[in-house]
mmCIF file of C-alpha atoms in Angstrom:
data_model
loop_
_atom_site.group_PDB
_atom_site.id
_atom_site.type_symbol
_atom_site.label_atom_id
_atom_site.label_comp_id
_atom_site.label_asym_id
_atom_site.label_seq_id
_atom_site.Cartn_x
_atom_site.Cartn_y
_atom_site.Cartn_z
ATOM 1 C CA UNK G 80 99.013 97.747 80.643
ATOM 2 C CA UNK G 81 101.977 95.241 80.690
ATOM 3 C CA UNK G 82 101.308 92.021 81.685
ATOM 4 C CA UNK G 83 104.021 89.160 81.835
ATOM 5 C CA UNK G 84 102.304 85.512 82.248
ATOM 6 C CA UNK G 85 104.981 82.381 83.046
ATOM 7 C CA UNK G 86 104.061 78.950 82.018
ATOM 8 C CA UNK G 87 106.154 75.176 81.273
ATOM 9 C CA UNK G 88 106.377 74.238 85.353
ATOM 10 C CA UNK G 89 105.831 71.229 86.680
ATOM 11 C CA UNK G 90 107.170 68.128 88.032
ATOM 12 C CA UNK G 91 110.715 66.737 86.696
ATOM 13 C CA UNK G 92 113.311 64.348 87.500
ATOM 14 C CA UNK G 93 116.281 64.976 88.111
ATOM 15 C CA UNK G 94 118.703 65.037 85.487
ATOM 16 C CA UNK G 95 115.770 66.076 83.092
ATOM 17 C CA UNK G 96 115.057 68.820 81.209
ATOM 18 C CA UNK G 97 111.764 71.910 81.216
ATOM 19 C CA UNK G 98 111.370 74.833 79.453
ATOM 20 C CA UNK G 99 109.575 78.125 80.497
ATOM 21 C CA UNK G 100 107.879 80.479 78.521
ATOM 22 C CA UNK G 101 106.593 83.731 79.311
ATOM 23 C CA UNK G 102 104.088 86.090 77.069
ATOM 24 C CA UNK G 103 104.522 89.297 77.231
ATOM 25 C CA UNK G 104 102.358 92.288 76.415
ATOM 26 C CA UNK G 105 101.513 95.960 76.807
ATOM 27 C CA UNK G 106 105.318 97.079 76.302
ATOM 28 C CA UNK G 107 107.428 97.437 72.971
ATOM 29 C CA UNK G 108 109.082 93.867 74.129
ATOM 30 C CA UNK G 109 112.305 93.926 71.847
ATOM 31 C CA UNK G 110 113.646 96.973 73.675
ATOM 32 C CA UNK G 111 113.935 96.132 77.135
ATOM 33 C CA UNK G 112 115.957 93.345 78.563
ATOM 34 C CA UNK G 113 114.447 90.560 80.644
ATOM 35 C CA UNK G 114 115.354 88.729 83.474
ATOM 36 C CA UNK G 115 114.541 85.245 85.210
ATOM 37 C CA UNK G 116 114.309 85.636 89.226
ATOM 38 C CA UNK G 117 113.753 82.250 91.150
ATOM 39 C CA UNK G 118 112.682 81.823 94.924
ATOM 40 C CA UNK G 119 113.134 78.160 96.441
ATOM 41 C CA UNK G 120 110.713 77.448 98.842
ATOM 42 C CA UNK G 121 111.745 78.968 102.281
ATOM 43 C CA UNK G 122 113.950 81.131 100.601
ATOM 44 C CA UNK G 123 114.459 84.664 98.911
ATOM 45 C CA UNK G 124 114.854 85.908 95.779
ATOM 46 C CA UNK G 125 117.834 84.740 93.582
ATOM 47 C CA UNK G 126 119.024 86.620 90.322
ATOM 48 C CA UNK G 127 118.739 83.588 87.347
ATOM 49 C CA UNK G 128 119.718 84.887 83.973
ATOM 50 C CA UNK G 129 119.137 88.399 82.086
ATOM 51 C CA UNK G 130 118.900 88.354 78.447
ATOM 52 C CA UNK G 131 119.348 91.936 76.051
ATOM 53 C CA UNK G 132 116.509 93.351 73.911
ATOM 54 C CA UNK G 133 117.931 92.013 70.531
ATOM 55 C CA UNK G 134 118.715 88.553 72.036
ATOM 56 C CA UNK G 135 122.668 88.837 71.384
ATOM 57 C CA UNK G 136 123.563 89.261 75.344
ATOM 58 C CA UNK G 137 122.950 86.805 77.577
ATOM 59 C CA UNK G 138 124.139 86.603 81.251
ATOM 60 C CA UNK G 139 123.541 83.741 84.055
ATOM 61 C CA UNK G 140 124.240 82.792 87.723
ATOM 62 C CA UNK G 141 126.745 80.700 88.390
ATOM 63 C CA UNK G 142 125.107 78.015 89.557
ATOM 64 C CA UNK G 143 122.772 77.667 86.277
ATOM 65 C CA UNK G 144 125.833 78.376 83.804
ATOM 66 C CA UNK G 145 125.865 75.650 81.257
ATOM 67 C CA UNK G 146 123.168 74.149 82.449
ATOM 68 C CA UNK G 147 120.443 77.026 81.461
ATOM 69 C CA UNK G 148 119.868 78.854 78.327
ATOM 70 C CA UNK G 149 117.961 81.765 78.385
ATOM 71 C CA UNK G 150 116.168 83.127 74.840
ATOM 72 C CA UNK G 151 113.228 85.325 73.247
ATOM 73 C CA UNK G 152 111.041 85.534 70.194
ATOM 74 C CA UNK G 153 110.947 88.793 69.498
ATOM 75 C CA UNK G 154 107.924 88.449 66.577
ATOM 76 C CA UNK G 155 106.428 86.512 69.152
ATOM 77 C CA UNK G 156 106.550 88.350 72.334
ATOM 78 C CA UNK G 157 107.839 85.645 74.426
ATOM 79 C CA UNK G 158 110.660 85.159 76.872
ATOM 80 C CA UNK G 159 112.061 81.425 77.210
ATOM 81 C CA UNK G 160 113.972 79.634 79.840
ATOM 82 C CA UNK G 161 115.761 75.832 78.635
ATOM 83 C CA UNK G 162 116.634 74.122 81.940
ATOM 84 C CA UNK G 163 118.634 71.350 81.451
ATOM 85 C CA UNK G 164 120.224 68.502 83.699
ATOM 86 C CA UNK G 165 117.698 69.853 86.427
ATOM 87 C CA UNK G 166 118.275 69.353 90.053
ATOM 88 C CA UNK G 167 117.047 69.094 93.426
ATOM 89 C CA UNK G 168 118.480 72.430 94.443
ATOM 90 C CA UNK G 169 116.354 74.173 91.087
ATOM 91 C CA UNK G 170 113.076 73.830 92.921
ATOM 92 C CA UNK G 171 111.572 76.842 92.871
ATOM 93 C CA UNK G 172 108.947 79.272 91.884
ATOM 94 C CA UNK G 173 110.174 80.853 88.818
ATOM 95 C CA UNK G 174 109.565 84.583 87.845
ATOM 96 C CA UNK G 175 110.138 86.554 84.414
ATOM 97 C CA UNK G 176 110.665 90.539 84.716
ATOM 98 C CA UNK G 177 110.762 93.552 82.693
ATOM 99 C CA UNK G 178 113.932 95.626 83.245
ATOM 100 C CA UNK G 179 112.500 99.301 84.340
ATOM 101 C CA UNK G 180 115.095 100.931 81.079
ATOM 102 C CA UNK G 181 118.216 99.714 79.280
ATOM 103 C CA UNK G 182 121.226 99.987 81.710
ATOM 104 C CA UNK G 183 119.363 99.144 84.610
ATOM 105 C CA UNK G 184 118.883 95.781 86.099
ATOM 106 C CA UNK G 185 116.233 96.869 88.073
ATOM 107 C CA UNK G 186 112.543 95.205 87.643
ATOM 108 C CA UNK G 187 109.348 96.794 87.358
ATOM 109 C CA UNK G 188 106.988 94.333 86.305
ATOM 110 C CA UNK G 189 106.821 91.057 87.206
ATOM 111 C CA UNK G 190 104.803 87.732 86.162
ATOM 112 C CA UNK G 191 102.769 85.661 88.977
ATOM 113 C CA UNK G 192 105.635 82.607 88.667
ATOM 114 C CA UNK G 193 105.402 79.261 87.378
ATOM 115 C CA UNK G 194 106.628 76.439 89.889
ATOM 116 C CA UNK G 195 109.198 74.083 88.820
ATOM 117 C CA UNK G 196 109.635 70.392 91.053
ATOM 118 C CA UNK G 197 112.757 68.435 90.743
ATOM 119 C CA UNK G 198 112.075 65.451 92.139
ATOM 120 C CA UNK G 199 111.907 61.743 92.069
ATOM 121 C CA UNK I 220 129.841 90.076 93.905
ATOM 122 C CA UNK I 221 128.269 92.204 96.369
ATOM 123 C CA UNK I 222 126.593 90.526 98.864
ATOM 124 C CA UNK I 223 123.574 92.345 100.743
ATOM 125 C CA UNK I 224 122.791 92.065 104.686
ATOM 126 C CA UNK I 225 119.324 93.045 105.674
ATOM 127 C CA UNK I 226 118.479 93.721 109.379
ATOM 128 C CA UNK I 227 116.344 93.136 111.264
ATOM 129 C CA UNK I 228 115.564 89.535 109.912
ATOM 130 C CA UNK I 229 111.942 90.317 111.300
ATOM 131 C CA UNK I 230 110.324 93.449 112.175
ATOM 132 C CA UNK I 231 106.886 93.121 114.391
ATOM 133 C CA UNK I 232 105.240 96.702 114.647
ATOM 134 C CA UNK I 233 101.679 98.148 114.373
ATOM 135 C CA UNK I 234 99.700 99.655 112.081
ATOM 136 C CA UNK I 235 100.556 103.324 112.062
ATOM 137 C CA UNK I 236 104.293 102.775 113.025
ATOM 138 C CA UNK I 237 107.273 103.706 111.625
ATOM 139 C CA UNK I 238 109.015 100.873 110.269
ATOM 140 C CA UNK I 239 112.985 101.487 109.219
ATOM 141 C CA UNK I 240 114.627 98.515 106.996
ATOM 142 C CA UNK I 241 118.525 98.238 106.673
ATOM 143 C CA UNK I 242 120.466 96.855 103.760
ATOM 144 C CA UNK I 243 123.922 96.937 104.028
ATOM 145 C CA UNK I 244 126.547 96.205 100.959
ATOM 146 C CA UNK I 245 129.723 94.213 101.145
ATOM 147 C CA UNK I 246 131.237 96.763 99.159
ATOM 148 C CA UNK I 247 130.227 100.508 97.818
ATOM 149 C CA UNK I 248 127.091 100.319 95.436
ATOM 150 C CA UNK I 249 128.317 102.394 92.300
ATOM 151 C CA UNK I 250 125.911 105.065 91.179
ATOM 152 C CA UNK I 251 123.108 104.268 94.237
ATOM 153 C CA UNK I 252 122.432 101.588 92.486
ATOM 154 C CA UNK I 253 120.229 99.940 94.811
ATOM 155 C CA UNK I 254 116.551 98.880 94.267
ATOM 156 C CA UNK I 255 114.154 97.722 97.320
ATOM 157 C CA UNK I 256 111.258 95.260 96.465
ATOM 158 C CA UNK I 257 107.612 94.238 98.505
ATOM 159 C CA UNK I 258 106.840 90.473 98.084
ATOM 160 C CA UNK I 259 103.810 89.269 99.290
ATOM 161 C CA UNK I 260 102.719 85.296 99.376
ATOM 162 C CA UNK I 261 101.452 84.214 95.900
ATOM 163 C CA UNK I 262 102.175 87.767 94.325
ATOM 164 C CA UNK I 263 104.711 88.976 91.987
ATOM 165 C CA UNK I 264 107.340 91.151 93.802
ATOM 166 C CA UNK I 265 107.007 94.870 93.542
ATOM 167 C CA UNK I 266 109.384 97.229 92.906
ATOM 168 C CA UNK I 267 109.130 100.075 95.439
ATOM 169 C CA UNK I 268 112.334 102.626 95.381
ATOM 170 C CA UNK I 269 115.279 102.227 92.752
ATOM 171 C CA UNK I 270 118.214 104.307 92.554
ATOM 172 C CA UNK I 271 118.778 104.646 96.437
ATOM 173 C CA UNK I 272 115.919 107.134 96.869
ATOM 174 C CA UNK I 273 113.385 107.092 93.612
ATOM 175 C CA UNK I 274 109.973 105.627 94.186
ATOM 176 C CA UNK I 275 108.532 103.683 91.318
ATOM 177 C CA UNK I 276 105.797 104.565 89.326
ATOM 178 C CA UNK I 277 102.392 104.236 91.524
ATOM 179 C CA UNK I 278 104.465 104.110 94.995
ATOM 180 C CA UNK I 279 102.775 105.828 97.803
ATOM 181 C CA UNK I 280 104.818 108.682 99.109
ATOM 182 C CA UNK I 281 104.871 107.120 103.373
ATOM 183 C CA UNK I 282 107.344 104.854 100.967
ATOM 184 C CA UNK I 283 111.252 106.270 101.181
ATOM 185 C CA UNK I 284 114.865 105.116 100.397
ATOM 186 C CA UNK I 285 118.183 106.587 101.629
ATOM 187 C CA UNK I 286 121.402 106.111 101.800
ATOM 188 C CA UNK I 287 124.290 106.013 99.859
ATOM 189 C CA UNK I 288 127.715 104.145 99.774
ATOM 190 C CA UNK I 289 127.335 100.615 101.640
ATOM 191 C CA UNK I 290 124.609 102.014 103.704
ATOM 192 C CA UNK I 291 120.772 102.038 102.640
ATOM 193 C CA UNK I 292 117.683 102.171 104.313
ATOM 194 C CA UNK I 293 113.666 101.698 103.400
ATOM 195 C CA UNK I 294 111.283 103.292 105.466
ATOM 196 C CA UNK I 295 107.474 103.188 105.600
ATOM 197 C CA UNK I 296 106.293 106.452 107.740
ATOM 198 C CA UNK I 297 102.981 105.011 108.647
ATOM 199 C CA UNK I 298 102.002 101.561 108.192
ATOM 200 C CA UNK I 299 99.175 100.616 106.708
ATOM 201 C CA UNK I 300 97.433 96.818 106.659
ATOM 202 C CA UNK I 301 98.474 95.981 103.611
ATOM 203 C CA UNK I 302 102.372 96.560 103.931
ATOM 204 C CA UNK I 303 102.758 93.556 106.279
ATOM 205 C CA UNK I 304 104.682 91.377 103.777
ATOM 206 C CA UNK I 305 108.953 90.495 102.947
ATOM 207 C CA UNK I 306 111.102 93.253 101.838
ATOM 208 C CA UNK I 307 114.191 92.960 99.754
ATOM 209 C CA UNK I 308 116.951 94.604 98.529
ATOM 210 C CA UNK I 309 118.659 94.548 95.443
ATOM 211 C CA UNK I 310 121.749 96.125 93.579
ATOM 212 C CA UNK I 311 122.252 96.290 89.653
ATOM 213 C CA UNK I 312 126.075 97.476 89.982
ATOM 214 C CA UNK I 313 127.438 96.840 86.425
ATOM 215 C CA UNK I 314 127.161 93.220 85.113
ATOM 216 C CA UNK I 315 125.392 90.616 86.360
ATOM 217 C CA UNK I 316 125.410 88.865 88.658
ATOM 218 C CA UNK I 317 122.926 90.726 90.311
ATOM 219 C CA UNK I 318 122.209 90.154 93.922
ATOM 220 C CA UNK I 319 119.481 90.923 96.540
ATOM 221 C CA UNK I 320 119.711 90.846 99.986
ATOM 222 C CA UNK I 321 117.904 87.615 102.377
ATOM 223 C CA UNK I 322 114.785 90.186 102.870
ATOM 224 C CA UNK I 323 113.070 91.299 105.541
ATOM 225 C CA UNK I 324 109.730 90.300 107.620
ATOM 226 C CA UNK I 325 107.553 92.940 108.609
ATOM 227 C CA UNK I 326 104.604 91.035 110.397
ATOM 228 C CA UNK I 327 102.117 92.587 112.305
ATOM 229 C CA UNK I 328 102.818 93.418 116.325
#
């Protein structure tokens, strides 16, 4: 059974820096692309950054380019998200996801989200 | 980017109803591509329907998708207690970014 398990939220300045992991399991992780999906409070869903099986490809939202990096561990199963020079406007509940196949940014399975807080 | 409208913003029905869910596309979604989602407080979003009109694996069959072009619709042929909850959209036309609609309420009449 996959499972996908988010974890590094918390409360940060802004201006500082937090980085999310999440595990994965029950899936042959290095061949499937994963994504980051955020939801502000309030608000919906919001496409973050995708990364390829290998690692090589990376792809982010304009309003996290150069500020976000996303990477895996392939030996290690996990999926990581470097937020840096956070701000107000990054609060949100932050979700990893499994693509459903190569090719196709669709997601079917999702973690239970890790909550990030930019504030003073 | 394509940018998704969903109407209605909120849908209040009963259980047993129909319910019909719009998404609309600023431009034509290549290949169908065009994935609906159920969110629920404190759960992880679930995929329900991806390319236009495939249910995902474990989706009950009163879930449907149609449409094609700009045009695409979700509906739920008898509601059950446990489908109140937000609805989105999504399309995964070529490159990021990807978008998804601003979702849909379906609360209890």
């Amino acid at each position: 059974e996959v499972h996908l398990v988010e974890s590094g939220g918390g409360l940060v300045q802004p201006g500082g820096s937090l980085r999310l992991s999440c595990a994965a399991s029950g899936f042959t992780f290095s061949t499937y692309a994963m994504t980051w999906v955020r939801q502000a409070p309030g608000k919906g869903l919001e496409w973050v950054s995708a990364i390829s099986g290998d690692g090589v490809y990376t792809y982010y939202a304009d309003s996290v380019k150069g500020r976000f990096i996303t990477s895996r561990d392939n030996s290690e199963i996990t999926l990581y998200l470097q937020m840096n020079s956070l701000r107000a406007e990054d609060t949100a509940v932050y979700y990893c996801a499994k693509n459903l196949r190569n090719g196709m940014a669709t997601y079917d399975y999702w973690g239970q989200g890790t909550l990030v807080t930019v504030s003073s | 980017e394509i940018v998704l409208t969903q109407s209605p913003g909120t849908l209040s029905l009963s259980p047993g109803e129909r319910a019909t869910l719009s998404c609309r596309a600023s431009e034509t979604v290549s290949n169908n591509y065009l994935a609906w989602y159920q969110h629920k407080p404190g759960q992880a979003p679930r995929l329900l329907i991806y390319g236009a009109s495939s249910r995902a694996t474990g989706i009950p069959d009163r879930f449907s998708g149609s449409g094609s072009g700009a045009d695409f619709t979700l509906t739920i042929s008898r509601l059950g207690p446990e489908d109140f909850a937000v609805y989105y959209c999504q399309q995964y036309v070529g490159s990021p970014p990807i978008t998804f609609g601003q979702g849909t309420r379906l609360e209890i009449k």
